[in-house]
Amino acid sequence: MPDFPRAHCNLGNALAEQGDFPAADAAYNQALALQPDFAEAHKGLGRSLMALDRPDEALDHYRQALTLKPEDAQTRYYLGEALRARGRLDEAEAAFRRAVQDKPDFAEAHFNLGNTLDDQGRLSEAEAALRCALQYRPDFEGALYNLGNVLRAQERLSEAEASYRQALAIKPDMEQALLNLGVTLTELGRYGEGEAACRQAMALKPDYALAHSNLLFCLTHNENNDASALFAEHCRFGEQFETPLRAHWSAHGNRKDPERCLQVGFVSADFRNHAVTNFIEPVLAELKSHQTLSPACLLQPRRGRPCDAAPARTRSPLAPGGRPGRRDPGREDPCGWHRHPDRSERPHRPPPATGLCPQARAAAGELDRLPRHHRAAGRGLLPERSFFPARGEFDGQFTEKIVHLPCCSPFLPSPLAPSVSPLPALSQGHVTFGSFNRPTKISASVIALWAQLLVAVPRSRMLLGAMRTDGRVEQLIDEFARHGVVKERLSFHPRSAMTDYLELHQRVDICLDTFPYNGGTTTFHALWMGVPTLTLAGGTFPGQTGAGILGHVGLPASITRNTTNCRARRRPGGRPSLLAGLRDELRERL
């Protein structure tokens, strides 16, 4: 029966299930040649065309199928998938909503509706849709995983952890869930567990660059890892993911003419409302004014955050060469720390010199390892003064030659900053310590040291900003209590707008730094608001950021290299007049 259209359509279905999409395409077309109004064949052909990367044709056939059979929720779902793949999120959302309207128990449609809302940054709506999917299919591991991502994006980390663990209970070899579990545990300050989860993901997928990348970030926060171990782990990353690409590197074709216009490139996901803009804006503004320099920027967008989220003053310097990257909705979303283009997909030789990200990363970090190349660093960040380690101590933590500059960092204070207030201790009658570092950096050891200072300084208080909306505050209260600091001496404030954040410094006398991963942007902001920071300098690059900044503004007494000396630094808390005088001059120093 060569003229039997349903047989041709079912043959297409069978071939598609085997992955033979060109043959399936031919079978569906034969069915439609015999019966042009065959809705099922239009639907099947649409799916094959999507697999053959012909989405526009697929959309046409899905729409023809719906014209013939408008109540078909499955076809409506496939239409939504195709629209989402094309980045037409509003239309995709409408298609998924119609699918669940026609078939309320359609778990997969609820799932992809949630994903589409997540793509748009509508997190609470995405959460509701994913929970609907799980209501109809409780063992839907993909929905549990994506729900964990949405909860994590809302900083509900304990709930996110539980959702990832549920997904892994159903599918233990789900490496993406292991990775994001590891990232979440790191953010919760449980570095050992975070490391274990990342290593499990790497064991399942040895070429999982993103898991290895986030492992490095986790290791930099764990005080049990010394500099040599960190550097060795970073070098392993380079050997695995960079060395195989070297054969594809072409020679640099740049002319050696010193008078030519120099092309300066910037690659970042953080050209937006992010701390990095405080450091890069002054550089871009300066480069823009030079006729012999041509800056070009690659803006790598992040999920739910378009490139134009950057402040207008940042976009302006980027205008001559700024160009946005494109996110493929089909790719796994990068997670964790400063996100970056996947270097495993860019087998090009790096440039002959790189700059140093102001928010210092560990050892060679995520920046490409560049043997016989150069890295620019301020004297403060790789210091050489008497109160710092001897010059050359950090050379073993880099594969580049260090070029020392006379500056510490280019930093642009916020135009929203209020004026410096009088020292709070003068009117309050007690010293208030403060911290505005992200909670990820606040480990048990950090709390133990801070608590010792609070106990040693009578009637002192502690203000902690940038708090998440999950249960982290209760955990911190319990941890401080174990060291003799009752909750009445603590105040917690959520992450807030820049003006509110800076105004909180008017209630703080002295900031306390985290370790082994120091603060950077927070230390600069505190200095601008007249608040000095006590920092414990470590033996790794991220552990020297605070010392670099404070040393550069002439505050060596705020730097210590061991916890015993750090406890001794409490003396300024008992000398309000000294702190008041310092507060009045810090902004000018910075």
Coordinates of C-alpha atoms in Angstrom, one line a residue:
M1 CA 0.0 0.0 0.0
P2 CA 2.5 2.7 -1.1
D3 CA -0.3 5.4 -0.9
F4 CA -1.0 4.7 2.9
P5 CA -0.1 8.1 4.6
R6 CA -0.3 6.8 8.1
A7 CA 2.2 4.0 7.4
H8 CA 4.7 6.6 6.1
C9 CA 4.0 8.8 9.2
N10 CA 4.6 5.9 11.5
L11 CA 7.7 4.9 9.6
G12 CA 8.9 8.5 10.2
N13 CA 8.2 8.1 13.9
A14 CA 10.2 4.8 14.1
L15 CA 13.1 6.3 12.2
A16 CA 13.1 9.4 14.4
E17 CA 13.2 7.2 17.5
Q18 CA 16.4 5.6 16.1
G19 CA 17.9 9.0 15.4
D20 CA 17.8 8.7 11.7
F21 CA 16.3 12.1 11.1
P22 CA 17.1 12.5 7.4
A23 CA 15.2 9.3 6.6
A24 CA 12.4 10.4 9.0
D25 CA 12.2 13.7 7.2
A26 CA 11.7 11.8 3.9
A27 CA 9.0 9.6 5.3
Y28 CA 7.0 12.5 6.8
N29 CA 7.3 14.4 3.5
Q30 CA 5.9 11.3 1.7
A31 CA 3.0 11.2 4.1
L32 CA 2.2 14.9 3.5
A33 CA 2.5 14.5 -0.2
L34 CA -0.3 11.9 0.0
Q35 CA -2.3 13.8 2.7
P36 CA -1.4 17.5 3.0
D37 CA -3.8 18.0 6.0
F38 CA -2.2 15.2 8.1
A39 CA -1.6 17.0 11.4
E40 CA 0.4 14.1 12.9
A41 CA 2.9 14.2 10.0
H42 CA 3.3 17.9 10.2
K43 CA 4.1 17.5 13.9
G44 CA 6.6 14.7 13.3
L45 CA 8.3 16.6 10.5
G46 CA 8.6 19.6 12.8
R47 CA 10.5 17.4 15.3
S48 CA 12.8 16.0 12.7
L49 CA 13.5 19.5 11.3
M50 CA 14.4 20.7 14.8
A51 CA 16.9 17.7 15.1
L52 CA 18.3 18.7 11.7
D53 CA 18.8 22.3 13.0
R54 CA 16.2 23.8 10.7
P55 CA 14.0 25.5 13.3
D56 CA 12.3 28.0 11.0
E57 CA 10.9 25.2 8.9
A58 CA 10.0 23.3 12.0
L59 CA 7.9 26.3 13.2
D60 CA 6.0 26.4 10.0
H61 CA 5.0 22.7 10.3
Y62 CA 4.1 23.0 13.9
R63 CA 1.8 25.9 13.1
Q64 CA 0.2 24.0 10.2
A65 CA -0.4 21.1 12.6
L66 CA -2.1 23.4 15.1
T67 CA -4.2 24.9 12.4
L68 CA -5.5 21.4 11.6
K69 CA -5.7 20.3 15.3
P70 CA -5.6 23.3 17.6
E71 CA -6.4 21.4 20.8
D72 CA -3.2 19.2 20.5
A73 CA -1.3 20.1 23.6
Q74 CA 1.7 18.0 22.5
T75 CA 2.2 20.0 19.3
R76 CA 1.7 23.2 21.3
Y77 CA 4.5 22.0 23.6
Y78 CA 6.8 21.3 20.6
L79 CA 6.0 24.8 19.2
G80 CA 7.1 26.3 22.6
E81 CA 10.3 24.3 22.5
A82 CA 11.2 25.6 19.0
L83 CA 10.3 29.2 19.9
R84 CA 12.4 29.0 23.1
A85 CA 15.4 27.6 21.1
R86 CA 15.0 30.7 18.8
G87 CA 15.0 33.0 21.8
R88 CA 11.4 34.1 21.2
L89 CA 10.6 33.8 24.9
D90 CA 7.3 35.6 25.0
E91 CA 5.8 33.4 22.2
A92 CA 7.3 30.3 23.8
E93 CA 5.7 31.2 27.2
A94 CA 2.3 31.7 25.5
A95 CA 2.6 28.3 23.8
F96 CA 3.5 26.5 27.0
R97 CA 0.7 28.2 28.9
R98 CA -1.8 27.1 26.2
A99 CA -0.4 23.5 26.4
V100 CA -1.0 23.3 30.2
Q101 CA -4.4 24.9 29.8
D102 CA -5.4 22.2 27.3
K103 CA -3.7 19.5 29.4
P104 CA -3.3 20.5 33.1
D105 CA -1.3 17.4 34.1
F106 CA 1.3 17.9 31.3
A107 CA 4.4 17.9 33.5
E108 CA 6.9 18.5 30.7
A109 CA 4.9 21.6 29.6
H110 CA 4.9 23.0 33.1
F111 CA 8.7 22.2 33.3
N112 CA 9.5 24.1 30.1
L113 CA 7.2 27.0 31.1
G114 CA 9.3 27.2 34.2
N115 CA 12.5 27.2 32.2
T116 CA 11.2 29.9 29.9
L117 CA 10.2 32.1 32.8
D118 CA 13.7 31.5 34.3
D119 CA 15.3 32.6 31.1
Q120 CA 13.5 35.9 31.5
G121 CA 14.6 36.3 35.2
R122 CA 11.0 35.8 36.5
L123 CA 12.2 33.5 39.3
S124 CA 9.1 33.3 41.5
E125 CA 6.9 32.4 38.5
A126 CA 9.5 29.9 37.3
E127 CA 9.5 28.3 40.7
A128 CA 5.7 28.0 40.7
A129 CA 5.7 26.3 37.2
L130 CA 8.4 23.9 38.2
R131 CA 6.5 22.9 41.4
C132 CA 3.5 22.2 39.2
A133 CA 5.6 19.9 37.1
L134 CA 6.7 18.0 40.2
Q135 CA 3.1 17.9 41.5
Y136 CA 2.2 15.8 38.4
R137 CA 5.5 13.9 38.2
P138 CA 7.3 13.8 41.6
D139 CA 10.3 11.8 40.2
F140 CA 11.0 14.4 37.5
E141 CA 14.8 14.8 38.2
G142 CA 15.2 17.6 35.6
A143 CA 12.5 19.7 37.3
L144 CA 14.1 19.1 40.7
Y145 CA 17.5 20.2 39.3
N146 CA 16.1 23.3 37.6
L147 CA 14.1 24.1 40.7
G148 CA 17.4 24.0 42.6
N149 CA 18.8 26.5 40.2
V150 CA 15.9 28.8 40.6
L151 CA 16.0 28.6 44.4
R152 CA 19.8 29.3 44.3
A153 CA 19.2 32.3 42.1
Q154 CA 16.9 33.6 44.8
E155 CA 19.6 32.9 47.4
R156 CA 17.5 30.3 49.1
L157 CA 20.6 28.1 49.3
S158 CA 19.4 25.5 51.9
E159 CA 16.3 24.8 49.8
A160 CA 18.4 24.6 46.7
E161 CA 20.7 22.1 48.3
A162 CA 17.7 19.9 49.2
S163 CA 16.3 20.1 45.6
Y164 CA 19.7 19.1 44.1
R165 CA 19.9 16.2 46.6
Q166 CA 16.4 15.0 45.6
A167 CA 17.4 15.0 41.9
L168 CA 20.6 13.1 42.7
A169 CA 18.6 10.5 44.7
I170 CA 16.7 9.8 41.5
K171 CA 19.6 10.1 39.1
P172 CA 23.0 9.7 41.0
D173 CA 25.0 10.3 37.8
M174 CA 23.6 13.7 37.1
E175 CA 26.9 15.6 36.9
Q176 CA 25.2 19.0 36.5
A177 CA 23.3 18.5 39.8
L178 CA 26.6 17.5 41.6
L179 CA 28.3 20.6 40.3
N180 CA 25.6 23.0 41.4
L181 CA 25.3 21.2 44.7
G182 CA 29.1 21.8 45.1
V183 CA 28.7 25.4 44.3
T184 CA 25.8 25.8 46.7
L185 CA 27.7 24.1 49.5
T186 CA 30.6 26.4 48.9
E187 CA 28.3 29.4 49.1
L188 CA 27.0 28.0 52.4
G189 CA 30.6 27.9 53.7
R190 CA 30.8 24.1 53.7
Y191 CA 34.0 24.0 51.7
G192 CA 34.9 20.3 52.3
E193 CA 31.5 19.1 51.1
G194 CA 31.6 21.5 48.2
E195 CA 34.9 20.2 47.1
A196 CA 33.7 16.6 47.4
A197 CA 30.6 17.3 45.2
C198 CA 32.7 19.0 42.5
R199 CA 35.2 16.1 42.4
Q200 CA 32.3 13.7 42.1
A201 CA 31.1 15.6 39.1
M202 CA 34.6 15.5 37.6
A203 CA 34.8 11.8 38.2
L204 CA 31.6 11.3 36.2
K205 CA 32.7 13.6 33.5
P206 CA 36.5 14.0 33.4
D207 CA 36.5 16.8 30.8
Y208 CA 34.0 18.9 32.8
A209 CA 35.8 22.2 32.7
L210 CA 33.1 24.0 34.6
A211 CA 33.3 21.6 37.5
H212 CA 37.0 21.9 37.7
S213 CA 36.7 25.7 37.5
N214 CA 34.3 25.8 40.5
L215 CA 36.5 23.3 42.4
L216 CA 39.3 25.9 42.2
F217 CA 37.0 28.6 43.5
C218 CA 36.0 26.3 46.4
L219 CA 39.6 25.5 47.2
T220 CA 40.6 29.2 47.5
H221 CA 38.1 29.6 50.3
N222 CA 39.3 26.7 52.4
E223 CA 42.1 27.7 54.8
N224 CA 43.3 24.1 54.9
N225 CA 44.8 24.4 51.4
D226 CA 48.2 26.0 51.2
A227 CA 49.6 28.0 48.3
S228 CA 51.5 25.2 46.7
A229 CA 48.4 22.9 46.7
L230 CA 46.3 25.6 45.2
F231 CA 48.8 26.3 42.5
A232 CA 49.2 22.6 41.7
E233 CA 45.5 22.3 41.2
H234 CA 45.3 25.3 39.0
C235 CA 48.2 23.9 36.9
R236 CA 46.3 20.6 36.5
F237 CA 43.4 22.6 35.1
G238 CA 45.7 24.3 32.6
E239 CA 47.4 21.0 31.6
Q240 CA 44.0 19.4 31.0
F241 CA 42.1 22.2 29.2
E242 CA 44.8 24.4 27.7
T243 CA 47.7 22.2 26.7
P244 CA 45.7 20.2 24.1
L245 CA 44.8 23.5 22.4
R246 CA 48.3 24.7 22.0
A247 CA 48.8 22.9 18.7
H248 CA 46.0 25.1 17.3
W249 CA 47.5 28.4 18.4
S250 CA 48.5 30.5 15.5
A251 CA 51.4 33.0 15.7
H252 CA 50.6 36.5 16.7
G253 CA 50.3 38.7 13.6
N254 CA 50.6 42.0 15.3
R255 CA 53.0 44.5 13.9
K256 CA 55.8 45.6 16.1
D257 CA 55.5 49.2 15.2
P258 CA 55.2 51.2 18.5
E259 CA 53.4 54.0 16.7
R260 CA 50.5 51.9 15.5
C261 CA 47.1 52.0 17.1
L262 CA 47.1 49.3 19.9
Q263 CA 44.1 47.0 20.1
V264 CA 43.1 46.4 23.7
G265 CA 40.6 43.7 24.4
F266 CA 38.4 43.0 27.4
V267 CA 36.4 39.8 28.0
S268 CA 34.0 39.7 31.0
A269 CA 30.5 38.7 32.0
D270 CA 30.5 41.6 34.5
F271 CA 30.1 44.7 32.3
R272 CA 26.9 45.4 34.2
N273 CA 25.8 46.4 37.7
H274 CA 28.6 44.5 39.3
A275 CA 31.6 45.2 41.6
V276 CA 34.0 44.8 38.7
T277 CA 32.6 48.0 37.1
N278 CA 34.1 50.0 40.0
F279 CA 37.5 48.9 38.8
I280 CA 37.1 48.8 35.0
E281 CA 35.2 52.1 34.4
P282 CA 38.2 54.4 35.2
V283 CA 40.4 52.3 32.8
L284 CA 37.9 52.4 30.0
A285 CA 37.3 56.1 30.4
E286 CA 41.1 56.7 30.2
L287 CA 41.6 54.4 27.2
K288 CA 38.8 56.1 25.3
S289 CA 40.6 59.4 25.4
H290 CA 43.8 58.1 23.7
Q291 CA 43.9 58.2 19.9
T292 CA 46.6 55.5 19.8
L293 CA 44.4 52.9 21.7
S294 CA 41.4 51.1 20.5
P295 CA 39.4 49.2 23.2
A296 CA 37.2 46.4 22.2
C297 CA 35.0 44.5 24.7
L298 CA 33.2 41.2 24.6
L299 CA 30.2 41.3 26.9
Q300 CA 29.4 37.7 27.8
P301 CA 25.7 37.8 29.0
R302 CA 24.5 35.8 31.9
R303 CA 21.2 33.9 32.3
G304 CA 18.3 36.3 32.8
R305 CA 20.6 39.3 32.7
P306 CA 20.9 41.1 29.4
C307 CA 24.1 43.0 28.5
D308 CA 22.3 46.3 28.8
A309 CA 22.0 45.8 32.6
A310 CA 25.3 47.7 32.8
P311 CA 25.2 51.3 34.0
A312 CA 25.0 53.8 31.2
R313 CA 28.3 55.3 32.2
T314 CA 29.9 51.8 31.6
R315 CA 28.2 51.3 28.3
S316 CA 29.4 54.6 26.9
P317 CA 33.2 53.8 27.0
L318 CA 32.3 50.4 25.5
A319 CA 30.4 51.9 22.5
P320 CA 33.4 52.2 20.1
G321 CA 34.1 48.4 20.2
G322 CA 31.8 46.9 22.7
R323 CA 29.9 43.9 21.4
P324 CA 27.7 41.5 23.3
G325 CA 28.2 37.7 23.4
R326 CA 25.3 35.4 22.6
R327 CA 24.0 32.8 25.0
D328 CA 22.8 29.6 23.5
P329 CA 19.6 28.6 25.4
G330 CA 20.4 24.9 24.8
R331 CA 23.7 25.0 26.7
E332 CA 24.1 24.4 30.3
D333 CA 24.2 27.7 32.2
P334 CA 27.5 28.4 33.8
C335 CA 27.3 28.6 37.5
G336 CA 29.4 29.8 40.4
W337 CA 31.9 32.6 40.4
H338 CA 32.9 35.2 37.9
R339 CA 31.6 33.6 34.7
H340 CA 33.5 33.6 31.6
P341 CA 33.5 32.3 28.0
D342 CA 34.3 28.6 27.9
R343 CA 38.0 28.5 26.9
S344 CA 37.7 24.9 25.8
E345 CA 35.7 26.2 22.8
R346 CA 38.2 29.0 21.9
P347 CA 41.4 27.3 20.8
H348 CA 43.1 30.6 20.0
R349 CA 46.4 31.7 21.3
P350 CA 46.1 34.2 24.2
P351 CA 47.5 37.7 23.8
P352 CA 51.0 38.5 24.9
A353 CA 50.0 40.3 28.1
T354 CA 47.0 40.2 30.4
G355 CA 45.7 42.5 33.1
L356 CA 44.9 41.4 36.6
C357 CA 41.2 41.2 37.6
P358 CA 41.0 43.6 40.6
Q359 CA 38.8 41.2 42.5
A360 CA 41.8 38.9 42.9
R361 CA 41.4 35.3 42.1
A362 CA 43.6 32.4 43.2
A363 CA 47.0 31.7 41.7
A364 CA 46.6 31.4 38.0
G365 CA 42.9 31.5 38.4
E366 CA 40.4 31.4 35.6
L367 CA 42.6 33.6 33.4
D368 CA 44.5 31.7 30.8
R369 CA 47.9 30.4 31.9
L370 CA 50.4 32.3 29.8
P371 CA 54.0 30.9 30.0
R372 CA 56.7 33.5 29.2
H373 CA 53.9 36.2 29.1
H374 CA 53.2 39.0 31.5
R375 CA 50.7 40.0 34.1
A376 CA 50.2 43.5 35.3
A377 CA 49.8 44.0 39.1
G378 CA 49.9 46.8 41.5
R379 CA 52.6 46.8 44.1
G380 CA 49.9 46.7 46.7
L381 CA 48.4 43.4 45.4
L382 CA 51.7 41.7 44.9
P383 CA 53.5 43.7 47.5
E384 CA 57.2 44.4 48.1
R385 CA 57.1 46.7 51.2
S386 CA 58.5 45.8 54.6
F387 CA 55.2 44.8 56.1
F388 CA 54.5 42.4 53.3
P389 CA 56.1 39.1 52.3
A390 CA 59.5 39.4 50.6
R391 CA 59.4 40.3 46.9
G392 CA 59.2 37.2 44.9
E393 CA 57.3 35.1 47.4
F394 CA 54.3 34.9 45.1
D395 CA 56.3 34.3 41.9
G396 CA 55.7 30.6 42.4
Q397 CA 52.0 31.1 42.3
F398 CA 52.0 32.5 38.7
T399 CA 53.0 31.2 35.3
E400 CA 53.5 34.7 34.1
K401 CA 56.2 37.2 34.8
I402 CA 54.9 39.9 37.1
V403 CA 55.1 43.5 36.0
H404 CA 54.7 45.7 39.0
L405 CA 52.9 49.0 38.6
P406 CA 53.0 52.0 41.0
C407 CA 49.3 51.8 41.7
C408 CA 47.3 49.4 43.8
S409 CA 44.0 49.3 41.8
P410 CA 41.9 51.7 39.7
F411 CA 38.8 52.2 41.8
L412 CA 35.8 54.5 41.1
P413 CA 33.9 55.4 44.3
S414 CA 30.2 55.5 44.0
P415 CA 28.6 58.9 43.2
L416 CA 25.8 57.8 45.5
A417 CA 28.1 57.7 48.5
P418 CA 26.9 59.8 51.4
S419 CA 29.3 62.0 53.4
V420 CA 31.5 60.5 56.1
S421 CA 29.7 60.6 59.4
P422 CA 31.2 61.2 62.9
L423 CA 32.6 58.1 64.6
P424 CA 29.6 56.1 65.9
A425 CA 31.5 55.1 69.1
L426 CA 31.6 58.7 70.3
S427 CA 27.8 58.8 70.6
Q428 CA 27.0 55.2 71.1
G429 CA 29.5 54.5 73.9
H430 CA 30.7 51.3 72.4
V431 CA 32.6 50.1 69.3
T432 CA 30.7 48.6 66.4
F433 CA 32.6 46.2 64.2
G434 CA 31.3 45.5 60.7
S435 CA 31.5 43.2 57.7
F436 CA 30.0 43.6 54.3
N437 CA 31.7 40.6 52.7
R438 CA 29.6 38.0 50.9
P439 CA 28.5 35.2 53.3
T440 CA 30.4 32.6 51.3
K441 CA 33.6 34.0 52.8
I442 CA 32.4 33.8 56.4
S443 CA 33.7 30.4 57.6
A444 CA 33.7 28.9 61.1
S445 CA 37.3 30.0 61.6
V446 CA 36.4 33.6 60.6
I447 CA 33.6 33.7 63.1
A448 CA 35.8 32.2 65.9
L449 CA 38.3 35.0 65.4
W450 CA 35.7 37.8 65.1
A451 CA 34.0 36.4 68.3
Q452 CA 37.3 36.6 70.2
L453 CA 37.6 40.3 69.3
L454 CA 34.0 41.0 70.4
V455 CA 34.6 39.2 73.7
A456 CA 37.9 41.1 74.2
V457 CA 36.3 44.6 73.5
P458 CA 33.7 45.2 76.2
R459 CA 30.2 46.1 75.1
S460 CA 31.2 46.0 71.4
R461 CA 28.7 45.1 68.7
M462 CA 28.9 43.5 65.2
L463 CA 27.0 44.6 62.1
L464 CA 26.9 42.1 59.2
G465 CA 25.6 43.2 55.8
A466 CA 25.0 41.4 52.5
M467 CA 23.0 38.7 54.3
R468 CA 20.9 36.2 52.3
T469 CA 17.3 35.4 52.7
D470 CA 17.9 31.8 53.6
G471 CA 18.7 30.4 57.0
R472 CA 22.3 31.7 57.1
V473 CA 21.5 34.4 59.7
E474 CA 20.3 31.8 62.2
Q475 CA 23.4 29.7 61.5
L476 CA 25.6 32.7 62.2
I477 CA 23.8 33.5 65.4
D478 CA 24.4 29.9 66.6
E479 CA 28.0 29.9 65.7
F480 CA 28.7 33.2 67.4
A481 CA 26.9 31.9 70.5
R482 CA 29.2 29.0 70.7
H483 CA 32.1 31.5 71.1
G484 CA 30.3 33.5 73.8
V485 CA 28.7 36.3 71.7
V486 CA 25.0 36.5 72.2
K487 CA 22.6 37.5 69.4
E488 CA 21.8 40.8 71.1
R489 CA 25.3 42.0 70.2
L490 CA 24.7 41.2 66.5
S491 CA 22.7 43.0 63.8
F492 CA 22.1 41.6 60.3
H493 CA 21.2 43.5 57.2
P494 CA 20.2 42.1 53.8
R495 CA 21.9 42.9 50.5
S496 CA 20.7 46.4 49.6
A497 CA 20.9 49.2 47.0
M498 CA 24.2 51.0 46.9
T499 CA 23.1 54.1 48.8
D500 CA 21.6 52.0 51.7
Y501 CA 24.7 49.8 51.7
L502 CA 27.1 52.7 52.0
E503 CA 24.9 54.5 54.6
L504 CA 25.3 51.4 56.8
H505 CA 29.0 52.3 57.2
Q506 CA 27.9 55.3 59.2
R507 CA 27.0 52.9 62.0
V508 CA 30.4 51.1 61.9
D509 CA 33.7 52.0 63.5
I510 CA 35.9 49.2 62.3
C511 CA 35.4 46.6 59.6
L512 CA 36.7 43.1 59.9
D513 CA 38.1 41.3 56.9
T514 CA 37.5 37.6 55.9
F515 CA 40.2 35.1 55.4
P516 CA 41.7 33.2 53.6
Y517 CA 39.8 35.0 50.9
N518 CA 40.0 38.7 51.7
G519 CA 37.5 41.4 50.7
G520 CA 38.4 43.8 47.9
T521 CA 35.6 46.0 46.7
T522 CA 34.1 46.1 50.3
T523 CA 37.5 47.3 51.7
F524 CA 37.6 50.1 49.2
H525 CA 34.0 51.2 49.9
A526 CA 34.7 51.1 53.7
L527 CA 37.8 53.3 53.3
W528 CA 35.7 55.8 51.2
M529 CA 33.2 55.9 54.0
G530 CA 36.0 56.6 56.6
V531 CA 36.1 53.1 58.1
P532 CA 39.4 51.2 58.4
T533 CA 39.5 47.4 58.0
L534 CA 41.5 44.9 60.1
T535 CA 42.8 42.2 57.8
L536 CA 44.6 38.9 58.3
A537 CA 47.1 38.5 55.5
G538 CA 47.5 35.0 54.2
G539 CA 50.0 33.1 52.1
T540 CA 48.0 33.0 48.9
F541 CA 47.1 35.7 46.4
P542 CA 43.4 36.1 47.5
G543 CA 44.6 36.3 51.1
Q544 CA 46.8 39.4 50.3
T545 CA 44.1 41.7 48.8
G546 CA 43.3 43.4 52.0
A547 CA 46.9 44.0 52.9
G548 CA 47.6 45.4 49.4
I549 CA 44.8 48.0 49.7
L550 CA 45.4 49.0 53.3
G551 CA 49.2 49.1 52.9
H552 CA 48.8 51.4 49.9
V553 CA 46.8 54.0 51.9
G554 CA 49.3 53.9 54.8
L555 CA 47.5 51.6 57.3
P556 CA 50.1 49.0 58.2
A557 CA 48.8 48.8 61.7
S558 CA 45.6 47.3 60.2
I559 CA 47.5 44.4 58.7
T560 CA 48.5 41.3 60.6
R561 CA 49.9 37.9 59.5
N562 CA 48.7 35.8 62.4
T563 CA 45.6 35.5 64.6
T564 CA 47.5 36.4 67.8
N565 CA 48.5 39.8 66.4
C566 CA 45.0 40.2 65.0
R567 CA 43.5 39.9 68.5
A568 CA 46.0 42.5 69.6
R569 CA 44.7 44.9 67.0
R570 CA 41.6 45.5 69.1
R571 CA 43.4 48.4 70.8
P572 CA 42.1 51.0 68.4
G573 CA 38.6 50.1 69.6
G574 CA 39.5 51.5 73.0
R575 CA 40.9 54.7 71.5
P576 CA 38.0 56.5 70.0
S577 CA 39.9 59.7 69.4
L578 CA 42.4 57.9 67.2
L579 CA 39.7 56.3 65.2
A580 CA 37.8 59.6 64.9
G581 CA 40.8 61.4 63.5
L582 CA 41.5 58.5 61.1
R583 CA 37.9 58.5 59.9
D584 CA 38.1 62.1 58.9
E585 CA 41.1 61.6 56.6
L586 CA 40.6 58.2 55.0
R587 CA 38.5 59.4 52.1
E588 CA 41.2 61.9 51.2
R589 CA 43.9 59.2 51.5
L590 CA 42.0 56.9 49.2

